[in-house]
Amino acid sequence: MTQEPSYLIPTYARQDIHFVKGLGASLWDQTGQEYLDAVAGVAVTNLGHAHPEIAQVISEQAHLLVHTSNLYDIPWQEKLAAKLCQLANMAQVFFTNSGAEANEAALKLARLQGHKRAIKQPQIVVMRNSFHGRTLATLAATDNPSIQQGFAPLVEGFIRLPYNDFAAIEALKTNPNIVAVLLEPVQGEGGVHLVDTTYLQQLRQLCDQQHWLLMLDEVQTGIGRTGKWFACQHAQVVPDVMTLAKGLGNGFPIGACLVQGQATQLFAQGSHASTFGGNPLACRVAYSVLEIIQRDHVLENSAVLGRYLLEQLQQKLALNPHVKAIRGIGMMLGIELNTNAKHLVARALTEQHLLINVTRDNTIRLLPALILTKHQVEQIIQRLCALLNSL
Ligand SMILES: *Cc1c(COP(=O)(O)O)cnc(C)c1O
């Protein structure tokens, strides 16, 4: 641990290491030691670090125009919105700078939907074990006491239900105040829990019947993470509202709130705004990210190598007494242990030169770049098994 006093507000428990460069799924520290990155900046650098074409686009656009504000037309914003809508089957986009901001936009839409229907106290259904961000509204939608601790009074208007429990939400049909349902198609921070396909399809039908907005937080699962553009596409479900961020800019900050159907009639001129959101630089970078994913068949790689990684880990760790469950989809995997796993982050780093993440104390989460090679997948398997077999 560093002994010098820091001028940073100590909100993070950081590893005592810093990286000086990256390339693809590799990172190097100041001594020249190479590491294999199975976290990708928490599901952000989906195309790997220092992607040469992304670097080129950032540089080119920075020399042309970074920011003009939303007081003027921004052609790159139009272009990116059209592409996202075409890929996601959505109709319109509002651009933000982060996932929490994209979810804030979604929550505001839900409230507007309520007031439009003369519901004075609109309520939004959220799930147990959810994560939606750290702003006041999104932390209230989040189900984690340590995230809410000390921030009361919490934003009201949320009803919390168990995930994947259709009977529980069906029982709310007679509640006239409900306006929307917000959930993650795979709960990432919650420990990598997958939504049931039929549950999501049933939710879509229920929301249609009830005129509730189906709002999917795809901040972590979107942009190829699960092997399709968006995780809801595994269930052929199109939500009314979809939020994106993490992988969208490959590390360049950008978020998005996509709408279709009844959700398009809610925001009007003046109802929402962002100074930075959707600037030419962020939008051009994100547009390139989407083009590269298409051109380089990145979704296929995420799906195929992700499944291989999952199957190999399930096979090789089947007899490990500390492993309780291994689950995931695409390049989003969780290894749940029957013991606390937090100390393994540092051990993986120093002993295996491997970056891993641990969530909910006992679940190792792997979120590698989607452009991993087979050799890098084998390396992750080998190093992770060595670590877990030494417990
Ligand atoms: C990371 C994340 C967020 C928050 O995104 P920020 O960019 O950190 O605000 C919201 N929802 C989900 C599902 C996430 O994984």
Short mmCIF file of C-alpha atoms and ligand atoms in Angstrom, two decimals:
data_model
loop_
_atom_site.label_atom_id
_atom_site.label_comp_id
_atom_site.label_asym_id
_atom_site.label_seq_id
_atom_site.Cartn_x
_atom_site.Cartn_y
_atom_site.Cartn_z
CA MET A 1 0.00 0.00 0.00
CA THR A 2 1.15 3.49 -0.80
CA GLN A 3 2.20 5.45 2.29
CA GLU A 4 2.04 8.96 0.87
CA PRO A 5 -1.09 10.93 1.74
CA SER A 6 -3.48 11.02 -1.20
CA TYR A 7 -5.54 13.95 -2.37
CA LEU A 8 -8.22 11.59 -3.65
CA ILE A 9 -11.44 11.03 -1.77
CA PRO A 10 -10.99 7.39 -0.78
CA THR A 11 -14.13 5.89 -2.34
CA TYR A 12 -12.31 2.94 -3.93
CA ALA A 13 -10.49 -0.10 -2.56
CA ARG A 14 -7.78 -0.20 -5.20
CA GLN A 15 -5.19 -2.83 -5.96
CA ASP A 16 -1.67 -1.56 -5.34
CA ILE A 17 -0.69 -1.57 -9.00
CA HIS A 18 -0.94 0.74 -11.95
CA PHE A 19 -0.73 -0.04 -15.61
CA VAL A 20 1.17 2.05 -18.10
CA LYS A 21 -0.04 0.57 -21.36
CA GLY A 22 -2.36 -1.96 -22.88
CA LEU A 23 -2.96 -3.76 -26.14
CA GLY A 24 -5.90 -6.05 -26.80
CA ALA A 25 -6.37 -8.18 -23.68
CA SER A 26 -2.86 -7.45 -22.36
CA LEU A 27 -1.75 -4.83 -19.86
CA TRP A 28 1.76 -3.86 -18.72
CA ASP A 29 2.82 -2.35 -15.40
CA GLN A 30 5.71 0.09 -14.94
CA THR A 31 8.26 -2.73 -14.55
CA GLY A 32 7.34 -4.18 -17.94
CA GLN A 33 5.45 -7.16 -16.49
CA GLU A 34 2.60 -8.30 -18.76
CA TYR A 35 -0.85 -9.19 -17.41
CA LEU A 36 -3.84 -10.89 -19.00
CA ASP A 37 -6.97 -8.82 -18.52
CA ALA A 38 -10.19 -10.75 -17.85
CA VAL A 39 -12.04 -7.66 -16.54
CA ALA A 40 -11.75 -5.20 -19.47
CA GLY A 41 -12.28 -2.16 -17.25
CA VAL A 42 -15.49 -3.79 -15.93
CA ALA A 43 -17.06 -4.77 -19.25
CA VAL A 44 -15.96 -1.58 -20.99
CA THR A 45 -13.04 -2.18 -23.36
CA ASN A 46 -14.87 -4.82 -25.38
CA LEU A 47 -12.55 -4.39 -28.38
CA GLY A 48 -9.45 -4.50 -26.19
CA HIS A 49 -7.09 -1.80 -24.99
CA ALA A 50 -5.51 0.76 -27.32
CA HIS A 51 -7.43 -0.42 -30.38
CA PRO A 52 -5.47 1.27 -33.21
CA GLU A 53 -8.55 2.28 -35.22
CA ILE A 54 -10.34 3.68 -32.17
CA ALA A 55 -7.19 5.61 -31.25
CA GLN A 56 -7.06 6.98 -34.79
CA VAL A 57 -10.73 8.05 -34.70
CA ILE A 58 -10.30 9.77 -31.32
CA SER A 59 -7.30 11.66 -32.61
CA GLU A 60 -8.90 12.64 -35.93
CA GLN A 61 -12.12 13.90 -34.37
CA ALA A 62 -10.26 15.69 -31.56
CA HIS A 63 -8.43 17.65 -34.22
CA LEU A 64 -11.71 18.50 -35.96
CA LEU A 65 -14.30 19.14 -33.26
CA VAL A 66 -14.85 17.81 -29.74
CA HIS A 67 -17.89 19.67 -28.46
CA THR A 68 -20.48 22.16 -29.65
CA SER A 69 -23.38 21.39 -27.24
CA ASN A 70 -26.85 20.16 -28.05
CA LEU A 71 -27.88 23.67 -29.11
CA TYR A 72 -26.75 22.71 -32.65
CA ASP A 73 -27.16 19.72 -34.93
CA ILE A 74 -24.62 16.97 -34.32
CA PRO A 75 -24.45 14.72 -37.40
CA TRP A 76 -22.44 11.99 -35.62
CA GLN A 77 -25.17 11.81 -32.98
CA GLU A 78 -27.81 11.29 -35.69
CA LYS A 79 -25.69 8.64 -37.36
CA LEU A 80 -25.01 6.76 -34.14
CA ALA A 81 -28.66 6.92 -33.09
CA ALA A 82 -29.80 5.51 -36.42
CA LYS A 83 -27.32 2.66 -36.20
CA LEU A 84 -28.20 1.80 -32.60
CA CYS A 85 -31.92 1.86 -33.38
CA GLN A 86 -31.45 -0.39 -36.38
CA LEU A 87 -29.41 -2.89 -34.33
CA ALA A 88 -31.75 -2.87 -31.33
CA ASN A 89 -35.10 -2.50 -33.09
CA MET A 90 -35.69 0.74 -31.22
CA ALA A 91 -36.94 4.11 -32.50
CA GLN A 92 -35.12 7.00 -30.77
CA VAL A 93 -32.12 7.70 -28.54
CA PHE A 94 -31.11 10.16 -25.83
CA PHE A 95 -27.33 10.25 -25.27
CA THR A 96 -25.70 10.49 -21.85
CA ASN A 97 -22.17 10.13 -20.44
CA SER A 98 -22.64 7.09 -18.22
CA GLY A 99 -24.85 4.15 -17.34
CA ALA A 100 -26.37 5.77 -14.27
CA GLU A 101 -27.36 8.79 -16.35
CA ALA A 102 -28.93 6.56 -18.99
CA ASN A 103 -30.95 4.89 -16.21
CA GLU A 104 -31.92 8.29 -14.78
CA ALA A 105 -33.39 9.11 -18.18
CA ALA A 106 -35.30 5.81 -18.13
CA LEU A 107 -36.66 6.48 -14.63
CA LYS A 108 -37.78 9.96 -15.65
CA LEU A 109 -39.55 8.45 -18.67
CA ALA A 110 -41.39 6.02 -16.41
CA ARG A 111 -42.58 8.85 -14.17
CA LEU A 112 -43.72 10.85 -17.20
CA GLN A 113 -45.61 7.83 -18.45
CA GLY A 114 -47.39 7.68 -15.09
CA HIS A 115 -48.38 11.33 -15.01
CA LYS A 116 -49.59 11.13 -18.61
CA ARG A 117 -51.95 8.40 -17.38
CA ALA A 118 -52.99 10.58 -14.40
CA ILE A 119 -51.12 8.39 -11.90
CA LYS A 120 -49.96 10.80 -9.21
CA GLN A 121 -47.67 8.41 -7.33
CA PRO A 122 -46.12 6.29 -10.10
CA GLN A 123 -44.27 3.17 -8.99
CA ILE A 124 -41.55 1.25 -10.79
CA VAL A 125 -40.96 -2.46 -10.21
CA VAL A 126 -37.29 -3.35 -9.66
CA MET A 127 -35.61 -6.64 -8.78
CA ARG A 128 -33.85 -8.16 -5.81
CA ASN A 129 -30.10 -8.22 -6.28
CA SER A 130 -30.21 -5.48 -8.92
CA PHE A 131 -27.63 -2.83 -9.76
CA HIS A 132 -28.50 0.33 -11.67
CA GLY A 133 -25.92 2.94 -10.60
CA ARG A 134 -24.86 5.36 -7.87
CA THR A 135 -26.95 8.49 -8.41
CA LEU A 136 -29.74 9.08 -5.90
CA ALA A 137 -32.48 7.59 -8.07
CA THR A 138 -30.44 4.70 -9.43
CA LEU A 139 -29.08 3.72 -6.02
CA ALA A 140 -32.64 3.58 -4.76
CA ALA A 141 -33.43 1.22 -7.66
CA THR A 142 -30.35 -0.82 -6.73
CA ASP A 143 -30.72 -3.67 -4.23
CA ASN A 144 -27.59 -3.49 -2.14
CA PRO A 145 -27.64 -2.16 1.44
CA SER A 146 -24.00 -1.07 1.33
CA ILE A 147 -24.74 1.12 -1.73
CA GLN A 148 -27.73 2.77 -0.02
CA GLN A 149 -26.18 3.06 3.45
CA GLY A 150 -26.08 6.67 4.64
CA PHE A 151 -27.97 8.18 1.74
CA ALA A 152 -31.50 8.27 3.13
CA PRO A 153 -34.05 9.55 2.39
CA LEU A 154 -34.06 7.33 -0.67
CA VAL A 155 -35.94 8.29 -3.83
CA GLU A 156 -39.38 6.75 -3.49
CA GLY A 157 -41.55 4.91 -5.93
CA PHE A 158 -39.88 1.52 -6.23
CA ILE A 159 -41.40 -1.88 -5.52
CA ARG A 160 -38.87 -4.70 -5.22
CA LEU A 161 -39.61 -8.25 -6.34
CA PRO A 162 -37.64 -11.48 -6.66
CA TYR A 163 -35.90 -11.91 -10.05
CA ASN A 164 -37.33 -14.53 -12.42
CA ASP A 165 -40.53 -14.87 -10.37
CA PHE A 166 -43.43 -14.24 -12.73
CA ALA A 167 -46.16 -15.04 -10.18
CA ALA A 168 -44.80 -12.28 -7.93
CA ILE A 169 -45.17 -9.60 -10.60
CA GLU A 170 -48.43 -10.93 -11.95
CA ALA A 171 -49.85 -10.44 -8.48
CA LEU A 172 -49.30 -6.69 -8.94
CA LYS A 173 -51.71 -6.45 -11.87
CA THR A 174 -54.34 -4.85 -9.67
CA ASN A 175 -51.96 -2.14 -8.40
CA PRO A 176 -53.02 0.95 -10.36
CA ASN A 177 -49.83 2.91 -9.60
CA ILE A 178 -47.35 0.74 -11.46
CA VAL A 179 -45.94 2.33 -14.59
CA ALA A 180 -42.81 0.35 -15.45
CA VAL A 181 -40.55 -2.62 -14.76
CA LEU A 182 -36.77 -2.13 -14.72
CA LEU A 183 -34.40 -5.10 -14.80
CA GLU A 184 -31.05 -6.36 -16.06
CA PRO A 185 -31.18 -9.28 -18.53
CA VAL A 186 -28.14 -10.65 -16.69
CA GLN A 187 -27.50 -9.31 -13.21
CA GLY A 188 -23.80 -8.46 -13.34
CA GLU A 189 -22.92 -6.79 -10.05
CA GLY A 190 -25.46 -9.11 -8.42
CA GLY A 191 -23.29 -12.14 -9.18
CA VAL A 192 -23.97 -13.05 -12.85
CA HIS A 193 -27.55 -14.30 -12.66
CA LEU A 194 -29.27 -14.90 -15.99
CA VAL A 195 -32.85 -13.97 -16.70
CA ASP A 196 -35.10 -16.90 -17.71
CA THR A 197 -36.11 -16.58 -21.35
CA THR A 198 -39.76 -17.41 -20.65
CA TYR A 199 -39.88 -14.97 -17.73
CA LEU A 200 -38.66 -12.14 -19.94
CA GLN A 201 -41.17 -13.06 -22.64
CA GLN A 202 -43.97 -13.23 -20.07
CA LEU A 203 -42.90 -9.83 -18.73
CA ARG A 204 -43.13 -8.40 -22.25
CA GLN A 205 -46.73 -9.67 -22.57
CA LEU A 206 -47.70 -8.48 -19.12
CA CYS A 207 -46.27 -5.00 -19.77
CA ASP A 208 -48.23 -4.82 -23.04
CA GLN A 209 -51.47 -5.79 -21.30
CA GLN A 210 -50.93 -3.41 -18.41
CA HIS A 211 -49.44 -0.49 -20.41
CA TRP A 212 -46.34 -0.69 -18.25
CA LEU A 213 -42.97 0.20 -19.75
CA LEU A 214 -40.58 -2.72 -20.00
CA MET A 215 -37.20 -1.10 -19.27
CA LEU A 216 -34.04 -3.17 -19.69
CA ASP A 217 -30.76 -2.05 -18.16
CA GLU A 218 -28.28 -3.34 -20.76
CA VAL A 219 -25.49 -1.09 -19.51
CA GLN A 220 -23.31 -4.15 -18.83
CA THR A 221 -24.93 -6.77 -21.09
CA GLY A 222 -25.23 -4.64 -24.24
CA ILE A 223 -22.85 -4.17 -27.19
CA GLY A 224 -21.99 -7.83 -27.65
CA ARG A 225 -21.09 -8.78 -24.10
CA THR A 226 -23.42 -11.83 -24.07
CA GLY A 227 -22.77 -12.90 -27.68
CA LYS A 228 -25.60 -10.93 -29.24
CA TRP A 229 -25.80 -7.17 -29.69
CA PHE A 230 -28.16 -6.98 -26.72
CA ALA A 231 -28.95 -9.70 -24.18
CA CYS A 232 -32.72 -9.34 -24.68
CA GLN A 233 -32.21 -10.65 -28.22
CA HIS A 234 -31.55 -14.13 -26.80
CA ALA A 235 -35.25 -14.11 -25.84
CA GLN A 236 -36.43 -12.20 -28.94
CA VAL A 237 -37.78 -9.52 -26.62
CA VAL A 238 -37.80 -5.84 -27.57
CA PRO A 239 -38.17 -3.54 -24.54
CA ASP A 240 -39.85 -0.13 -24.52
CA VAL A 241 -36.74 1.43 -22.98
CA MET A 242 -33.16 0.13 -23.14
CA THR A 243 -30.14 1.69 -21.47
CA LEU A 244 -26.54 1.30 -22.62
CA ALA A 245 -23.12 2.57 -21.61
CA LYS A 246 -20.07 0.47 -20.65
CA GLY A 247 -19.00 -1.13 -23.96
CA LEU A 248 -20.49 1.53 -26.21
CA GLY A 249 -17.39 3.73 -26.40
CA ASN A 250 -14.74 1.07 -25.68
CA GLY A 251 -13.61 3.25 -22.76
CA PHE A 252 -14.59 6.62 -24.17
CA PRO A 253 -17.46 7.77 -21.88
CA ILE A 254 -20.88 7.56 -23.51
CA GLY A 255 -24.27 6.21 -22.48
CA ALA A 256 -27.61 5.97 -24.21
CA CYS A 257 -31.29 5.61 -23.42
CA LEU A 258 -33.19 4.02 -26.32
CA VAL A 259 -36.97 4.09 -26.66
CA GLN A 260 -39.66 2.67 -28.91
CA GLY A 261 -43.46 2.43 -28.98
CA GLN A 262 -45.29 4.14 -26.13
CA ALA A 263 -41.98 5.33 -24.67
CA THR A 264 -41.37 7.65 -27.67
CA GLN A 265 -44.20 10.01 -26.76
CA LEU A 266 -42.86 11.05 -23.35
CA PHE A 267 -39.79 13.31 -23.50
CA ALA A 268 -40.47 16.56 -25.33
CA GLN A 269 -38.44 19.72 -25.85
CA GLY A 270 -37.04 20.80 -22.50
CA SER A 271 -37.93 17.64 -20.52
CA HIS A 272 -34.36 16.38 -20.38
CA ALA A 273 -30.87 17.56 -21.30
CA SER A 274 -27.14 16.96 -20.92
CA THR A 275 -24.27 19.33 -21.62
CA PHE A 276 -21.72 16.71 -22.63
CA GLY A 277 -24.11 13.95 -23.73
CA GLY A 278 -23.82 12.98 -27.39
CA ASN A 279 -20.89 15.19 -28.32
CA PRO A 280 -19.29 14.64 -31.75
CA LEU A 281 -16.22 12.92 -30.34
CA ALA A 282 -18.08 10.39 -28.16
CA CYS A 283 -20.61 9.64 -30.91
CA ARG A 284 -18.03 9.14 -33.62
CA VAL A 285 -16.01 6.81 -31.37
CA ALA A 286 -19.12 4.77 -30.52
CA TYR A 287 -20.10 4.62 -34.18
CA SER A 288 -16.67 3.15 -34.98
CA VAL A 289 -17.02 0.65 -32.16
CA LEU A 290 -20.26 -0.64 -33.70
CA GLU A 291 -18.72 -0.80 -37.18
CA ILE A 292 -15.69 -2.74 -35.95
CA ILE A 293 -17.89 -5.20 -34.03
CA GLN A 294 -19.81 -5.89 -37.26
CA ARG A 295 -16.84 -6.05 -39.59
CA ASP A 296 -14.69 -8.28 -37.35
CA HIS A 297 -17.47 -10.73 -36.38
CA VAL A 298 -16.97 -9.85 -32.74
CA LEU A 299 -20.40 -11.13 -31.66
CA GLU A 300 -19.56 -14.61 -32.94
CA ASN A 301 -16.25 -14.57 -31.08
CA SER A 302 -17.97 -13.49 -27.89
CA ALA A 303 -20.59 -16.24 -28.19
CA VAL A 304 -18.33 -19.09 -29.30
CA LEU A 305 -15.28 -18.47 -27.12
CA GLY A 306 -17.51 -17.45 -24.22
CA ARG A 307 -19.29 -20.80 -24.38
CA TYR A 308 -15.94 -22.61 -24.64
CA LEU A 309 -14.64 -20.72 -21.60
CA LEU A 310 -17.77 -21.60 -19.62
CA GLU A 311 -17.71 -25.29 -20.59
CA GLN A 312 -14.00 -25.68 -19.91
CA LEU A 313 -14.27 -24.05 -16.49
CA GLN A 314 -17.30 -26.19 -15.63
CA GLN A 315 -15.38 -29.33 -16.64
CA LYS A 316 -12.05 -28.48 -15.07
CA LEU A 317 -13.46 -27.14 -11.80
CA ALA A 318 -16.21 -29.75 -11.41
CA LEU A 319 -14.41 -31.44 -8.52
CA ASN A 320 -13.08 -28.31 -6.86
CA PRO A 321 -14.60 -28.29 -3.35
CA HIS A 322 -14.72 -24.47 -3.19
CA VAL A 323 -16.72 -23.99 -6.39
CA LYS A 324 -20.46 -23.84 -5.88
CA ALA A 325 -21.65 -22.86 -9.35
CA ILE A 326 -20.33 -21.59 -12.68
CA ARG A 327 -22.71 -19.68 -14.92
CA GLY A 328 -22.72 -17.12 -17.68
CA ILE A 329 -23.40 -16.25 -21.27
CA GLY A 330 -21.01 -14.92 -23.87
CA MET A 331 -18.07 -13.17 -22.24
CA MET A 332 -19.89 -12.64 -18.95
CA LEU A 333 -19.12 -15.41 -16.47
CA GLY A 334 -19.49 -15.94 -12.74
CA ILE A 335 -17.76 -18.54 -10.60
CA GLU A 336 -19.57 -18.68 -7.28
CA LEU A 337 -17.48 -20.01 -4.40
CA ASN A 338 -18.71 -21.29 -1.07
CA THR A 339 -16.15 -19.03 0.57
CA ASN A 340 -15.15 -15.36 0.41
CA ALA A 341 -13.30 -14.67 -2.83
CA LYS A 342 -12.24 -11.05 -2.36
CA HIS A 343 -8.60 -11.85 -1.56
CA LEU A 344 -8.31 -13.74 -4.86
CA VAL A 345 -8.18 -10.54 -6.90
CA ALA A 346 -4.75 -9.68 -5.49
CA ARG A 347 -3.56 -13.29 -5.63
CA ALA A 348 -4.58 -13.64 -9.29
CA LEU A 349 -2.70 -10.44 -10.05
CA THR A 350 0.57 -11.28 -8.29
CA GLU A 351 0.67 -15.07 -8.72
CA GLN A 352 -1.00 -15.51 -12.12
CA HIS A 353 -0.65 -12.05 -13.69
CA LEU A 354 -4.37 -12.23 -14.35
CA LEU A 355 -6.99 -9.54 -13.77
CA ILE A 356 -10.26 -10.88 -12.35
CA ASN A 357 -13.17 -9.22 -10.58
CA VAL A 358 -15.08 -10.37 -7.51
CA THR A 359 -18.66 -9.34 -6.87
CA ARG A 360 -21.03 -10.03 -3.98
CA ASP A 361 -17.98 -11.21 -1.96
CA ASN A 362 -18.08 -14.81 -3.18
CA THR A 363 -18.40 -14.66 -6.97
CA ILE A 364 -15.46 -14.33 -9.35
CA ARG A 365 -16.67 -12.40 -12.37
CA LEU A 366 -14.97 -12.62 -15.74
CA LEU A 367 -15.69 -9.86 -18.26
CA PRO A 368 -12.84 -10.13 -20.76
CA ALA A 369 -12.58 -8.24 -24.03
CA LEU A 370 -14.79 -9.80 -26.71
CA ILE A 371 -11.83 -10.04 -29.09
CA LEU A 372 -9.94 -12.65 -27.02
CA THR A 373 -8.03 -15.25 -28.99
CA LYS A 374 -8.43 -18.98 -28.30
CA HIS A 375 -4.92 -18.94 -26.85
CA GLN A 376 -5.86 -16.17 -24.40
CA VAL A 377 -8.98 -18.11 -23.39
CA GLU A 378 -6.79 -21.16 -22.68
CA GLN A 379 -4.51 -18.93 -20.62
CA ILE A 380 -7.41 -17.62 -18.54
CA ILE A 381 -8.60 -21.18 -17.90
CA GLN A 382 -5.14 -22.40 -16.95
CA ARG A 383 -4.34 -19.50 -14.62
CA LEU A 384 -7.76 -19.50 -12.98
CA CYS A 385 -7.67 -23.25 -12.37
CA ALA A 386 -4.17 -22.98 -10.89
CA LEU A 387 -5.44 -20.28 -8.53
CA LEU A 388 -8.60 -22.09 -7.49
CA ASN A 389 -6.87 -25.46 -7.09
CA SER A 390 -4.41 -23.85 -4.67
CA LEU A 391 -7.15 -22.78 -2.25
C1 LIG B 1 -22.13 -0.28 -14.50
C2 LIG B 1 -23.61 -0.36 -14.47
C3 LIG B 1 -24.41 0.79 -14.26
C4 LIG B 1 -23.81 2.13 -13.92
O1 LIG B 1 -23.05 2.65 -14.96
P1 LIG B 1 -22.09 3.92 -14.64
O2 LIG B 1 -21.52 4.24 -16.01
O3 LIG B 1 -21.06 3.46 -13.67
O4 LIG B 1 -22.92 5.00 -14.12
C5 LIG B 1 -25.77 0.65 -14.33
N1 LIG B 1 -26.34 -0.54 -14.56
C6 LIG B 1 -25.62 -1.66 -14.76
C7 LIG B 1 -26.31 -2.95 -15.04
C8 LIG B 1 -24.23 -1.61 -14.71
O5 LIG B 1 -23.51 -2.73 -14.88
#
